[in-house]
Coordinates of N, CA, C and O and ligand atoms in Angstrom, one line a residue:
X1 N -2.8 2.7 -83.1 CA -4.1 3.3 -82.8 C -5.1 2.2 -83.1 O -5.2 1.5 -84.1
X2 N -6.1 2.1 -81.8 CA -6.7 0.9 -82.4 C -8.4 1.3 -83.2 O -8.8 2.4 -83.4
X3 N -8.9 0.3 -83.5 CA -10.5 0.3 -84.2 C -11.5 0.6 -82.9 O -11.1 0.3 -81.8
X4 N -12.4 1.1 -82.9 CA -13.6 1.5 -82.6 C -15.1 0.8 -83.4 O -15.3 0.4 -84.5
X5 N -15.9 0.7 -82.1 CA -17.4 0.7 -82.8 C -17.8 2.0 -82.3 O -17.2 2.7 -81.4
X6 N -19.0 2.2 -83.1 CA -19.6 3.5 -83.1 C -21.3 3.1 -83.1 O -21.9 2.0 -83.0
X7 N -21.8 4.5 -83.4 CA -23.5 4.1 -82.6 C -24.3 3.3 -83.5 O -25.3 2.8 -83.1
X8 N -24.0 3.2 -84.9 CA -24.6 2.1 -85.7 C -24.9 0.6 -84.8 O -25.9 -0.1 -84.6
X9 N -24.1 0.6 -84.6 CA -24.2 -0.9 -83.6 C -25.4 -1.2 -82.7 O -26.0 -2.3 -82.6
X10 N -25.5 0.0 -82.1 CA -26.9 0.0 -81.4 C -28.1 -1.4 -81.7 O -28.6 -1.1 -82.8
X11 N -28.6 -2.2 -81.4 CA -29.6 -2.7 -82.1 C -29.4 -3.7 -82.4 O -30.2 -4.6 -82.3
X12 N -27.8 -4.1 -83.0 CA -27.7 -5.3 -84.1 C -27.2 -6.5 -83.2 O -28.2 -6.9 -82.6
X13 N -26.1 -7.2 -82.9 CA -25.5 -8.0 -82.5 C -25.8 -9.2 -83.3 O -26.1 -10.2 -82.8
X14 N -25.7 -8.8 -85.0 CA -25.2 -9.6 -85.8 C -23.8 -10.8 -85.4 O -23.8 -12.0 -85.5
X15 N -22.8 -9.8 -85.1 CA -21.4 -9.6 -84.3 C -20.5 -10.9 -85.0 O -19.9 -11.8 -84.5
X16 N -20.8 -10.5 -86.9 CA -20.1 -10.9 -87.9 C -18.6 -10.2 -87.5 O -17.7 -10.7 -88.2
X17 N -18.2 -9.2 -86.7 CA -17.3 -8.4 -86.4 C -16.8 -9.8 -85.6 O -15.9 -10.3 -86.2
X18 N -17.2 -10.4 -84.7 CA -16.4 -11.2 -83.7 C -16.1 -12.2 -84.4 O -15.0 -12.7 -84.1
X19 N -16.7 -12.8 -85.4 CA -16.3 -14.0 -86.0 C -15.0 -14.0 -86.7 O -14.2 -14.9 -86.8
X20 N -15.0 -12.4 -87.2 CA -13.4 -12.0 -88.0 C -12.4 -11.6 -86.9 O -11.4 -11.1 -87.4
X21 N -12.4 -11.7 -86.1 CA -11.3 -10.9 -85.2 C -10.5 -12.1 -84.8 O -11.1 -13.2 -84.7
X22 N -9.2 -12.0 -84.8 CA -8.7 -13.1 -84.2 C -8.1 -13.0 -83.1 O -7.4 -14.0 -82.6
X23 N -8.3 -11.8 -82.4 CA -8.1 -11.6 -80.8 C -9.4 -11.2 -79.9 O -10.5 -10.9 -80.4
X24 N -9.1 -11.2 -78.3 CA -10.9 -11.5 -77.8 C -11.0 -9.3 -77.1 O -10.8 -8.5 -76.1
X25 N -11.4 -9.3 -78.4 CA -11.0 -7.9 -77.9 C -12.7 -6.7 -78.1 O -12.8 -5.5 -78.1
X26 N -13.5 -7.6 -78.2 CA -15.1 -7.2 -78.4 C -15.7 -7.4 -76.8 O -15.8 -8.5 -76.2
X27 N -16.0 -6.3 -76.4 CA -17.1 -6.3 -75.4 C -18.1 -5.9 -75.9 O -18.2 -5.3 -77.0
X28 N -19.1 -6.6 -75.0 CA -21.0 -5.8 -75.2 C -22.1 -6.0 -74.1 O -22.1 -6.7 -73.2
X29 N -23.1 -4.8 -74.6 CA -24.0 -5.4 -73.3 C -25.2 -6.3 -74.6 O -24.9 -7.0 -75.6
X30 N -26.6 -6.0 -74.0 CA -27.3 -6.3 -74.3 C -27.6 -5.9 -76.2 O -27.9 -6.7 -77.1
X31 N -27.4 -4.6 -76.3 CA -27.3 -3.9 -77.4 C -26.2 -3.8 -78.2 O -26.4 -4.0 -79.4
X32 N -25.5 -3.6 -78.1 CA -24.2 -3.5 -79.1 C -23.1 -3.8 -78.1 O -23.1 -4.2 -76.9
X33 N -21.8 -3.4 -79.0 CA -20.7 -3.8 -78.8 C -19.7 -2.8 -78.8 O -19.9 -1.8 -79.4
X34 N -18.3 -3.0 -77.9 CA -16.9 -2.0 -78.1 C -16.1 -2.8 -78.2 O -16.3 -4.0 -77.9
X35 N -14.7 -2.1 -78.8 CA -13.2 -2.8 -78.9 C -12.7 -2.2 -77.8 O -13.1 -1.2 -77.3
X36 N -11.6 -3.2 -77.5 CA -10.7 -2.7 -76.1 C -9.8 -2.5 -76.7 O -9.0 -3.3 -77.3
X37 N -9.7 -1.0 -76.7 CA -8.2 -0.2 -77.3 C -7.0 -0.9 -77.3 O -6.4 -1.2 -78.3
X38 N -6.5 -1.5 -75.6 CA -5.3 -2.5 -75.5 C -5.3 -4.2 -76.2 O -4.4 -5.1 -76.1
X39 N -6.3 -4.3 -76.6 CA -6.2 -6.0 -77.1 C -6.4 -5.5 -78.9 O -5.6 -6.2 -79.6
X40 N -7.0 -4.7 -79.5 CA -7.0 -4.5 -80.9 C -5.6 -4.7 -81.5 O -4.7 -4.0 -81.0
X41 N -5.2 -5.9 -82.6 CA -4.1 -5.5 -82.7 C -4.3 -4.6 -84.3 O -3.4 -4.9 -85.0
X42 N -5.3 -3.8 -84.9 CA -5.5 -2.8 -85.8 C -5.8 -4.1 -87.3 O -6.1 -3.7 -88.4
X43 N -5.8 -5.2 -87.0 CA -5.6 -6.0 -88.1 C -7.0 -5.2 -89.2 O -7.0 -5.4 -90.4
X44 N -7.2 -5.0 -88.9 CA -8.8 -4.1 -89.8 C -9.8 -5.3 -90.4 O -10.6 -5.3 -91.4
X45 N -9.6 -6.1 -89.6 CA -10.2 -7.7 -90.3 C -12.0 -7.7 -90.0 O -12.8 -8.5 -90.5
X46 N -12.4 -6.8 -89.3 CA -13.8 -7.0 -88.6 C -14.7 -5.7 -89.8 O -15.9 -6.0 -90.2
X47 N -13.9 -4.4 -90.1 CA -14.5 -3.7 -91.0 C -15.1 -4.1 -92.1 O -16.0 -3.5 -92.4
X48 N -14.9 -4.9 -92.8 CA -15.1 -5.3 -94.2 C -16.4 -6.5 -93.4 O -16.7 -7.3 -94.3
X49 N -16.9 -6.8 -92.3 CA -17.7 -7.9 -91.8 C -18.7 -7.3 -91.0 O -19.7 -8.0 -90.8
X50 N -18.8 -6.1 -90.6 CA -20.0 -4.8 -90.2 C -21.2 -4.4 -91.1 O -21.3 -3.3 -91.6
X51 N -22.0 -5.3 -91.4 CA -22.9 -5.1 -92.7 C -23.5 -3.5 -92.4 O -23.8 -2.8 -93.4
X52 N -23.5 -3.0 -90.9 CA -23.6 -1.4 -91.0 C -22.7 0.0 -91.1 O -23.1 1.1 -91.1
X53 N -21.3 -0.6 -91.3 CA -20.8 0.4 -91.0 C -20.7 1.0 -89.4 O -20.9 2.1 -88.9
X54 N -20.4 -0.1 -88.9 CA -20.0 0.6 -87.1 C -18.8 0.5 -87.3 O -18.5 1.7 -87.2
X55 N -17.8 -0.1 -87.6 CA -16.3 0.3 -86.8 C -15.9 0.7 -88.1 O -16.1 0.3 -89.3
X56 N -14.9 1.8 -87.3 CA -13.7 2.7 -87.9 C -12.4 2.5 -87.4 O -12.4 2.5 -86.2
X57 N -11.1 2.3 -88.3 CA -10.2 2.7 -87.9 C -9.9 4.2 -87.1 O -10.3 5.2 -87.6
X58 N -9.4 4.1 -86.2 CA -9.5 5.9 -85.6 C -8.4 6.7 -86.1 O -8.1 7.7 -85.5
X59 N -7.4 6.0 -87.4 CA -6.5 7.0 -88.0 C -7.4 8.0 -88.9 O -7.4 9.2 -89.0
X60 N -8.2 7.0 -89.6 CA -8.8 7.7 -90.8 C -10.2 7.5 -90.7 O -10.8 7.2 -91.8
X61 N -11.3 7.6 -89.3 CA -12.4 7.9 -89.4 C -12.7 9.6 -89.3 O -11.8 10.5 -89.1
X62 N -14.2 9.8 -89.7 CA -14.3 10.9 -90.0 C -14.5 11.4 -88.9 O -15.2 10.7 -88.2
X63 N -13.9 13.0 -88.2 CA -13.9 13.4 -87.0 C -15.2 13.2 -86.4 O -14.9 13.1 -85.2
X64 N -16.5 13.1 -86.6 CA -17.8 13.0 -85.6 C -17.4 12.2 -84.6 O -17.6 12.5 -83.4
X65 N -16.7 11.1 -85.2 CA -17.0 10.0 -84.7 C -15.4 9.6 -83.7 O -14.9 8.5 -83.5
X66 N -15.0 10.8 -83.3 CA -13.9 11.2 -82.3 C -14.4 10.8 -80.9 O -13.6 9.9 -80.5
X67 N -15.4 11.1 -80.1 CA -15.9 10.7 -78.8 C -16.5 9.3 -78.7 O -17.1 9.1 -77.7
X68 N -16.4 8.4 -79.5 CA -16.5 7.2 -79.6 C -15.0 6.5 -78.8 O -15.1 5.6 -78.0
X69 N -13.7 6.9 -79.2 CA -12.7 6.2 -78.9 C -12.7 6.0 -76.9 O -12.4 5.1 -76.2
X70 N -13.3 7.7 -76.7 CA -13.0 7.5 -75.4 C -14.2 6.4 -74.6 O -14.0 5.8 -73.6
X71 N -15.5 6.2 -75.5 CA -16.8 5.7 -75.0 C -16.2 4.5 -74.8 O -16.2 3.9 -73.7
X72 N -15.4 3.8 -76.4 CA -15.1 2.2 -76.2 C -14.3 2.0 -74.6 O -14.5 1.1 -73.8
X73 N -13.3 2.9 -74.5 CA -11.9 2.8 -73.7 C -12.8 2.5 -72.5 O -12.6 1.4 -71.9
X74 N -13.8 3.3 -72.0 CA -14.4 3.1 -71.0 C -15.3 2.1 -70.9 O -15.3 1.5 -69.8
X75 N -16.2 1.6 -71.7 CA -17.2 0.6 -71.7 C -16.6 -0.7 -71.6 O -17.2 -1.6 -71.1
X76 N -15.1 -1.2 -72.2 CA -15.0 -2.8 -71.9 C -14.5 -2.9 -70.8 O -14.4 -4.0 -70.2
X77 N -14.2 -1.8 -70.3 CA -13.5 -2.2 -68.6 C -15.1 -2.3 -67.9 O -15.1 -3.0 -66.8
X78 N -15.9 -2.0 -68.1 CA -17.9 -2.6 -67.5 C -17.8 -3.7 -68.1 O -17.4 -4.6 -67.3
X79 N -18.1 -4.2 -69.2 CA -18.5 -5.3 -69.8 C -17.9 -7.1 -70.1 O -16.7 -7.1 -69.9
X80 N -18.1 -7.7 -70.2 CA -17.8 -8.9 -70.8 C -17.2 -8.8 -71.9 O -17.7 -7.9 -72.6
X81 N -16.1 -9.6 -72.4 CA -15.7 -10.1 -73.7 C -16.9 -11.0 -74.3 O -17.6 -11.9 -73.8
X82 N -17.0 -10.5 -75.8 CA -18.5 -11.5 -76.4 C -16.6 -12.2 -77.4 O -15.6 -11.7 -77.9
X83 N -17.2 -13.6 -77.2 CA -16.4 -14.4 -78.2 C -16.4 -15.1 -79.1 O -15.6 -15.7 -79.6
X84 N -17.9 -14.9 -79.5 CA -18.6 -16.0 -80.6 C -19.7 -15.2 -81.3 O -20.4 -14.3 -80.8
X85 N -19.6 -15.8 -82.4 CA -21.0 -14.9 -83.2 C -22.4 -15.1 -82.0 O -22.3 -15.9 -81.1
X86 N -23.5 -14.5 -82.2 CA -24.2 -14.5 -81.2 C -25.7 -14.3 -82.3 O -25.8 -13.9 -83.4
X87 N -27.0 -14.6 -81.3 CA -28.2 -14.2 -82.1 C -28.8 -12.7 -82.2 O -29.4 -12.2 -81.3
X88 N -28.6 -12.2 -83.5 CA -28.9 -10.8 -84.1 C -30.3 -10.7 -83.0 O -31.0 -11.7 -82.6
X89 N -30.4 -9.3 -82.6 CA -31.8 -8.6 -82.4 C -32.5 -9.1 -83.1 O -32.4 -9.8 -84.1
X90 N -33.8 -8.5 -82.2 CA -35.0 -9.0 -83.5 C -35.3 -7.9 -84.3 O -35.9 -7.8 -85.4
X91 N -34.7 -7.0 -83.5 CA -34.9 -5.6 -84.8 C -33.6 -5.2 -85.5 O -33.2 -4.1 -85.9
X92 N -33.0 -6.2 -85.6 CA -31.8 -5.6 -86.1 C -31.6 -5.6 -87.8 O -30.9 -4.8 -88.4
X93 N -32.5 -6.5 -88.5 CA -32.2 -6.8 -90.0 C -33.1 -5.2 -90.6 O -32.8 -4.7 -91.6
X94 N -34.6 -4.5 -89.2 CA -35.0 -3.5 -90.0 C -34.0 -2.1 -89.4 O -34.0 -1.0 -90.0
X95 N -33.2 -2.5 -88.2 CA -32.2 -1.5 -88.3 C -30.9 -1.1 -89.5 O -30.2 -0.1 -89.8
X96 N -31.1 -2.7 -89.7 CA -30.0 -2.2 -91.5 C -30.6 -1.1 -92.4 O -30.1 -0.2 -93.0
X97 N -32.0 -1.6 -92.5 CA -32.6 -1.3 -93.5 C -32.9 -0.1 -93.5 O -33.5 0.4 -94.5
X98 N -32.5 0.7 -92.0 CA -33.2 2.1 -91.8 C -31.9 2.9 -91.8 O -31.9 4.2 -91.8
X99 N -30.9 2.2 -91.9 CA -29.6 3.3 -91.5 C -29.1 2.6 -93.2 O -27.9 2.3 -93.3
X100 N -30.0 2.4 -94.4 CA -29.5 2.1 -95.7 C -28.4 1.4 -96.0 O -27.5 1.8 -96.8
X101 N -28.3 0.3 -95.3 CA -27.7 -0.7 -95.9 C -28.2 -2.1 -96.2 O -27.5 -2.9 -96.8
Ligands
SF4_201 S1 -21.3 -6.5 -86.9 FE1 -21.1 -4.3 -86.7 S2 -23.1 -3.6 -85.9 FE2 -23.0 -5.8 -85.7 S3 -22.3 -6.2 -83.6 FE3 -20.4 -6.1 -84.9 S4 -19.8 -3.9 -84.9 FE4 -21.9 -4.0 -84.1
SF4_202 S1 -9.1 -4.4 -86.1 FE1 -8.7 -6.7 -85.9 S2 -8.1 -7.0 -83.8 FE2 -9.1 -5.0 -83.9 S3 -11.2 -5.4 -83.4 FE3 -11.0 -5.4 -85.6 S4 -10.7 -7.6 -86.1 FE4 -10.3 -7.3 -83.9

């Protein structure tokens, strides 16, 4: 079962997430970012590197955040693989600060 981002992400593209991953398995548009269900290999290497809390494992996130798996599955087949850290929003350091972290 693979990892998920979820709607924290919105805003940021920190995408301290892509610098831990060691497969190219992050899509994004402009605003945030998804994992591609089939490239995740679950290594859980990108959670501990989300200074917001976007991604969950989908064995043991908390049910809300259930309609996210199908959002990701469908959004990287639209998008680009992002493969490199990239430059954060400009609102993204007061988006931390508003969702308290
Ligand atoms: S670090 Fe977290 S919030 Fe930032 S781009 Fe990655 S998943 Fe999204
Ligand atoms: S769990 Fe591992 S392979 Fe999957 S997105 Fe996170 S860092 Fe990449």
């Amino acid at each position: 079962m693979p990892h998920i981002v979820t709607d924290n992400c919105d805003g940021c593209r920190f995408t301290d997430c892509v610098s831990n991953c060691p497969v190219a398995c992050f899509h994004g548009n402009d605003e945030r970012l998804f994992i591609d269900p089939d490239v995740c290999i679950d290594c859980g290497a990108c959670i501990p590197a989300c200074p917001v809390k976007a991604i969950y494992d989908v064995v043991v996130m908390p049910k809300e955040f259930t309609r996210w798996i199908a959002i990701n599955a469908e959004m990287v087949t639209q998008l680009p693989v992002i493969s490199g850290k990239q430059v954060p929003k400009p609102a993204a350091e007061a988006q931390k600060l508003r969702l308290g972290f």
